[in-house]
mmCIF file of C-alpha atoms in Angstrom:
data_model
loop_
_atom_site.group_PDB
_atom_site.id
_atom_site.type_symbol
_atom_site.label_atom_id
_atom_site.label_comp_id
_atom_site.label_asym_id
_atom_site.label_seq_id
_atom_site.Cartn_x
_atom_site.Cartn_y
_atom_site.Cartn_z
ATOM 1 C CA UNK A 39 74.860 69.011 -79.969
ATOM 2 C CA UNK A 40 74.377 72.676 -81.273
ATOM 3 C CA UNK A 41 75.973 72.027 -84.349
ATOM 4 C CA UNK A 42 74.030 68.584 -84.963
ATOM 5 C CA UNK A 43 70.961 70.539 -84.600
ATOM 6 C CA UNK A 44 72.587 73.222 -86.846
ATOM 7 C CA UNK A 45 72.996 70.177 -89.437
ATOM 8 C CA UNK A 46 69.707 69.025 -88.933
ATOM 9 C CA UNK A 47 67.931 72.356 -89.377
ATOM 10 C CA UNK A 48 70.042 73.046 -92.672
ATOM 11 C CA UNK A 49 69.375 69.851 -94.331
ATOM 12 C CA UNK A 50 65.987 69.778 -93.478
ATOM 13 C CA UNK A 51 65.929 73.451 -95.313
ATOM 14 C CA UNK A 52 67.355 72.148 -98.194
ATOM 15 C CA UNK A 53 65.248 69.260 -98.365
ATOM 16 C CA UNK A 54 61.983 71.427 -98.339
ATOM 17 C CA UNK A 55 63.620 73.692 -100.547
ATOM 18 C CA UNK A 56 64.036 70.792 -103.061
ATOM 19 C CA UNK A 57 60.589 70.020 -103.214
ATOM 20 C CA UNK A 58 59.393 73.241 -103.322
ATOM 21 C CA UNK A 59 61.542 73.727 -106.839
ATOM 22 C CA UNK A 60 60.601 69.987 -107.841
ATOM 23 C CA UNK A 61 56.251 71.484 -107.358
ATOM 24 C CA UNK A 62 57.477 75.006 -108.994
ATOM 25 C CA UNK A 63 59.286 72.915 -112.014
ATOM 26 C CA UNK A 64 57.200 72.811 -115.255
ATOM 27 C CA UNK A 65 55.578 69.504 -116.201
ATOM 28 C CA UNK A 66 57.455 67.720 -119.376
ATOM 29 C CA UNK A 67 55.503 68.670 -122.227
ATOM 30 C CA UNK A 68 52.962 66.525 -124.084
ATOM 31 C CA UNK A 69 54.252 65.570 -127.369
ATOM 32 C CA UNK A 70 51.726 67.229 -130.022
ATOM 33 C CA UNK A 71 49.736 64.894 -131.453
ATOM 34 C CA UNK A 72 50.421 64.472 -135.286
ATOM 35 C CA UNK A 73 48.518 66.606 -137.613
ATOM 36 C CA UNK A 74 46.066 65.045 -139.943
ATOM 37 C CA UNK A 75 46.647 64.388 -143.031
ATOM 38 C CA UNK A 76 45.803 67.287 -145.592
ATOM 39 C CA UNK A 77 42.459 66.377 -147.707
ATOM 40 C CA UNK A 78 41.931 67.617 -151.212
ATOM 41 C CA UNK A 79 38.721 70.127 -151.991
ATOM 42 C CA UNK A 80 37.062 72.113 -154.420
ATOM 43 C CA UNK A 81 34.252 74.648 -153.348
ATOM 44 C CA UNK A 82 32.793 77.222 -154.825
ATOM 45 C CA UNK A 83 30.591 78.722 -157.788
ATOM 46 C CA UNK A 84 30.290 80.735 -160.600
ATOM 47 C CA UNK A 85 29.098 81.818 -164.081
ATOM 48 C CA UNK A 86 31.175 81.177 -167.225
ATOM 49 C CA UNK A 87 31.864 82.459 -170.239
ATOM 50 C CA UNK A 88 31.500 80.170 -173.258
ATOM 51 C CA UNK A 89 32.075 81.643 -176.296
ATOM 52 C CA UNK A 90 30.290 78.870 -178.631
ATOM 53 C CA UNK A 91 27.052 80.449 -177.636
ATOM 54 C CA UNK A 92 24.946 83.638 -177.409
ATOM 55 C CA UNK A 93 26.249 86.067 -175.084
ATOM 56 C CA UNK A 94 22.808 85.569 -173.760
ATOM 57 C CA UNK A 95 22.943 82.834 -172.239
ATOM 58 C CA UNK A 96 23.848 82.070 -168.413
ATOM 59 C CA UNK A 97 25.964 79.278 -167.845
ATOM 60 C CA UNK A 98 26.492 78.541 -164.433
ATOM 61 C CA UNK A 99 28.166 75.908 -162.058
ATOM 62 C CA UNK A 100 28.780 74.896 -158.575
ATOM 63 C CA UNK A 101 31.129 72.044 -157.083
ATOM 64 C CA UNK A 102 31.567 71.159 -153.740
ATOM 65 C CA UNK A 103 33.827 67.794 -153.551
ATOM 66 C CA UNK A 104 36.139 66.346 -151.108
ATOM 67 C CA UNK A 105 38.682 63.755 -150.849
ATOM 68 C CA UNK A 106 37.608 60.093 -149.109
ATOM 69 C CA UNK A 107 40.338 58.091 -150.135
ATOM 70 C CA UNK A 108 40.179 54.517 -150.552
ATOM 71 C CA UNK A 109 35.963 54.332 -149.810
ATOM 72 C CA UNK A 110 34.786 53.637 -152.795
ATOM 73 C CA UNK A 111 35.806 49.799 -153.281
ATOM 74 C CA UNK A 112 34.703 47.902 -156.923
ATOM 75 C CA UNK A 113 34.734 44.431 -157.851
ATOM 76 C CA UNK A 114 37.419 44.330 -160.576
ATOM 77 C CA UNK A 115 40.735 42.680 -159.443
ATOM 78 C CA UNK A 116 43.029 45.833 -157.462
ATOM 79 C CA UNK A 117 39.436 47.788 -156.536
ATOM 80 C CA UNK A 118 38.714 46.136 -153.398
ATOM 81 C CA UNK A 119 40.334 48.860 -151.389
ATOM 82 C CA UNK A 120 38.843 51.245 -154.124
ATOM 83 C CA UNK A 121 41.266 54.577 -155.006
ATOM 84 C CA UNK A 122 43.393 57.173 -153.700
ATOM 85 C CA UNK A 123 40.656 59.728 -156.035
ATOM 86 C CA UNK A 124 37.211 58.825 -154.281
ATOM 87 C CA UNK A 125 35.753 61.594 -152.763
ATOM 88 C CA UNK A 126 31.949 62.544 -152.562
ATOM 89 C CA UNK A 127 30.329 65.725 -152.868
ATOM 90 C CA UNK A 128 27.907 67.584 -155.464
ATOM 91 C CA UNK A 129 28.437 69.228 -158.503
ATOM 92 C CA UNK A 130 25.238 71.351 -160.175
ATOM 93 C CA UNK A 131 25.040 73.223 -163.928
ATOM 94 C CA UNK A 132 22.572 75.545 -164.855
ATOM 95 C CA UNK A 133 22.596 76.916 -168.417
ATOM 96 C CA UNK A 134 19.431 79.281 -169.069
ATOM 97 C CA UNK A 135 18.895 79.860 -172.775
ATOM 98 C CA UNK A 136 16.339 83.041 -173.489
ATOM 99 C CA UNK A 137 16.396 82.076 -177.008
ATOM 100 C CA UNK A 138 15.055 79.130 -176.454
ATOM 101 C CA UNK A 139 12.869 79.885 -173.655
ATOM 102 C CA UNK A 140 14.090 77.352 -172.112
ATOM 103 C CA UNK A 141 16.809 75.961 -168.900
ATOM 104 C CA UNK A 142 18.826 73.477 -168.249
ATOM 105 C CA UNK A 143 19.394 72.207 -165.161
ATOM 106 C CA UNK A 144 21.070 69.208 -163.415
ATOM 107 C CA UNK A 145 22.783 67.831 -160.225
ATOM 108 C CA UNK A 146 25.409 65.104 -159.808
ATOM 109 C CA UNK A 147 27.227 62.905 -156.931
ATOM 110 C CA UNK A 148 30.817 63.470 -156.938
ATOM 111 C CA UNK A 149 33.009 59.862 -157.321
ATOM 112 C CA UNK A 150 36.715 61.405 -157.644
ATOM 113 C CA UNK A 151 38.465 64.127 -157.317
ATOM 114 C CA UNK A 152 42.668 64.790 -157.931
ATOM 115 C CA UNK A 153 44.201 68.238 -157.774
ATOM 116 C CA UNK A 154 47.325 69.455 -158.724
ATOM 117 C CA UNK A 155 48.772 72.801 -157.041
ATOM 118 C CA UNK A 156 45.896 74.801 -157.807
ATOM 119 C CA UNK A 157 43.952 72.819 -160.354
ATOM 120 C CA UNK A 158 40.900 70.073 -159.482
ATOM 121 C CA UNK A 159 39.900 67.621 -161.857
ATOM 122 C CA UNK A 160 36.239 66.111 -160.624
ATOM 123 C CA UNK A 161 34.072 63.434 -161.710
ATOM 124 C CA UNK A 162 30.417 63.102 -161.099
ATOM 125 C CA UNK A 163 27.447 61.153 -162.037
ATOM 126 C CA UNK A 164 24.115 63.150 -163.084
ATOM 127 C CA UNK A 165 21.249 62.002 -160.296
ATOM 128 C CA UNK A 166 18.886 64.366 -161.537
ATOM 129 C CA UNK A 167 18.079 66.463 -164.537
ATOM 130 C CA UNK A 168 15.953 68.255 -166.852
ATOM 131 C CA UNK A 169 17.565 66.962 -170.470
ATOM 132 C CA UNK A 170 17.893 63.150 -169.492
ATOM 133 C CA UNK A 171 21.540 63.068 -168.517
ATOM 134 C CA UNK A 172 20.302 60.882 -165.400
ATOM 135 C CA UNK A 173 23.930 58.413 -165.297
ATOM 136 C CA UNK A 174 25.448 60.025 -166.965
ATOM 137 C CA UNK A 175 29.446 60.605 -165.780
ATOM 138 C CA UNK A 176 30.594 64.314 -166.415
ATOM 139 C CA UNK A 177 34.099 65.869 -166.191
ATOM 140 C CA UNK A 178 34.810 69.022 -164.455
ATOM 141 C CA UNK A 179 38.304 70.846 -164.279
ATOM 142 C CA UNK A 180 38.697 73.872 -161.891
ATOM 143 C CA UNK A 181 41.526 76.230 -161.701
ATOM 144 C CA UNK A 182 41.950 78.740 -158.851
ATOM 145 C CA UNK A 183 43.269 82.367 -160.274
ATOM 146 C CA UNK A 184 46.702 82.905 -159.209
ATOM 147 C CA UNK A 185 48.315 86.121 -158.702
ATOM 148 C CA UNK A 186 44.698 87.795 -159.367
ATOM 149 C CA UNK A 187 44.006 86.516 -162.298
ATOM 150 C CA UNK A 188 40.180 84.942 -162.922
ATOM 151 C CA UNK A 189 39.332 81.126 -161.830
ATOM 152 C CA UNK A 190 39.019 79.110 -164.841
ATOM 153 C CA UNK A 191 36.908 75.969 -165.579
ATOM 154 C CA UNK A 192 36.117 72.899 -167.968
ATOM 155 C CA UNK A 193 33.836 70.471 -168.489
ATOM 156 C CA UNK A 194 33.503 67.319 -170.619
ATOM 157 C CA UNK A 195 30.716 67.808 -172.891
ATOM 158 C CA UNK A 196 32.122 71.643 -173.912
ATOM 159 C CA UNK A 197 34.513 71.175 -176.686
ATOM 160 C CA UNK A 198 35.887 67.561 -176.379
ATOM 161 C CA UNK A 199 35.163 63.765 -175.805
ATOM 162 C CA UNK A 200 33.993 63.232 -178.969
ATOM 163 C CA UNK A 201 34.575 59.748 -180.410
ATOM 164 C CA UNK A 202 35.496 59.351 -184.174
ATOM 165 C CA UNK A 203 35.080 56.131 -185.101
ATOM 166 C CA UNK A 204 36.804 54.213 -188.343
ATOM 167 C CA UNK A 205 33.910 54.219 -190.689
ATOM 168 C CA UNK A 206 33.855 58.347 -190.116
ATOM 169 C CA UNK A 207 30.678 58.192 -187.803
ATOM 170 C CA UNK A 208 31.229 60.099 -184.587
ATOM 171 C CA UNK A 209 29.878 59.581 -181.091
ATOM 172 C CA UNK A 210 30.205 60.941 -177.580
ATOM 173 C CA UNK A 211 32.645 59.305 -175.504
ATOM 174 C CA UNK A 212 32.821 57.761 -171.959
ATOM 175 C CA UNK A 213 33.657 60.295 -169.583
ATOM 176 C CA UNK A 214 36.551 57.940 -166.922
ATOM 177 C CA UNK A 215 36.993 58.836 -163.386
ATOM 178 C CA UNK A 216 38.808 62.021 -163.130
ATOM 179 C CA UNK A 217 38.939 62.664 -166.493
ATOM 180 C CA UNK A 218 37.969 66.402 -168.210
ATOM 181 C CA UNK A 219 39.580 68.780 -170.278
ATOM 182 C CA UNK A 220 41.928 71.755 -169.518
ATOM 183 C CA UNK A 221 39.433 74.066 -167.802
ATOM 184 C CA UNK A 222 39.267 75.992 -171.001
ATOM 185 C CA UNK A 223 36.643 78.524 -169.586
ATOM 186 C CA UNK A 224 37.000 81.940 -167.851
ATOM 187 C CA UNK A 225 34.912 82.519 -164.765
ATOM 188 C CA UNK A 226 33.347 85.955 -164.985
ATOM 189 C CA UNK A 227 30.979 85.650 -161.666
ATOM 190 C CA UNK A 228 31.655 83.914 -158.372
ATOM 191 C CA UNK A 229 34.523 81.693 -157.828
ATOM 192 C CA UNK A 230 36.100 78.580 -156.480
ATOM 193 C CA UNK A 231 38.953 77.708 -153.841
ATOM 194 C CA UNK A 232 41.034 74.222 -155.015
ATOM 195 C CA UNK A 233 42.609 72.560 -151.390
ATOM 196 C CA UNK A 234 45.593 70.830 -152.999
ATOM 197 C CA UNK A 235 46.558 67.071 -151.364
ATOM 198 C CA UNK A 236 49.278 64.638 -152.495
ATOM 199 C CA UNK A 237 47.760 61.203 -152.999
ATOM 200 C CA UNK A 238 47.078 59.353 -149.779
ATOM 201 C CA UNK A 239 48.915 56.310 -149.370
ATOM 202 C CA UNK A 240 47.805 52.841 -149.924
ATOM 203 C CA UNK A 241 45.832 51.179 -146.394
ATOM 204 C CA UNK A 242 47.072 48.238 -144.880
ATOM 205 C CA UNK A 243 45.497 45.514 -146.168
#
């Protein structure tokens, strides 16, 4: 009977030992939720140095654009989902001209946007302005420095997209989605900060 009780007393030990290890025993971790998806920006500003005018003049610009893929949908066959480029944002230019006495100014919506390791290409179209470029679609290509070097920037109207047509007369062209030149431009003031993305895949339809 002793040594039943014995039994009893040791099992019932182990027992409560059990459970005490089973409480003690860290809970099986939650699996981390995926990370979302990396979305392509430019932000920033600065003054550039354009060498077709006077060194007067104060060219500036500012972009702030991001990536909303797929959100900008268009009737033509393949744009009801829209494309992996919309994004929204702002872009503004301000070119002051003393000799002139006078200063450009305008702001625009931003409709794409694609990068490429540390170079943007943006699209926007001109809401409001001061020269009556209200419509209009402008190109803007942004570079962030690497290894210290400046930022760098271009934009449509600069030194391209010009239109040559057969009988010799010339005319601006149509500025595409995404489309602007190298960014040709040195930034001497300010600066801007390209968030590279791939291309987000196509939604389920």
């Amino acid at each position: 009977m002793k040594n039943r009780k014995r039994t009893l007393v040791l099992a019932g030990t182990a027992v409560a030992l059990m459970a005490t290890l089973i409480a003690a025993a860290p809970a099986p971790a939650t699996p981390a939720a995926p990370a979302a998806p990396k979305v392509a920006a430019v932000h920033g500003g600065g003054t550039v140095h354009y060498p077709y005018v006077p060194a007067s003049h104060d060219i500036r610009f500012t972009v702030d654009a991001e990536a909303v893929p797929w959100s900008r949908p268009f009737p033509a066959p393949g744009g009801e989902q829209g494309m992996p480029v919309d994004a929204r944002g702002k872009v503004t230019i301000y070119h002051a001209m003393p000799d002139q006495n006078f200063t450009a100014v305008g702001e625009a919506e931003v409709d794409c946007l694609v990068t490429g390791g540390r170079t943007a290409t943006v699209t926007a179209v001109v809401t409001s302005s001061n020269v009556g470029w209200e419509g209009r679609r402008i190109g803007i290509s942004v570079q962030d420095g690497e290894r210290g070097g400046p930022d760098r920037l271009g934009f449509s109207w600069g030194i391209a997209n010009v239109d040559v047509k057969p009988d010799g007369t010339v005319a601006e062209g149509k500025v595409g989605t995404c489309m602007a030149p190298a960014p040709f431009t040195e930034v001497t003031k300010g600066g801007f900060k390209v968030t590279p993305a791939p291309l987000a895949p196509r939604p389920k339809a």
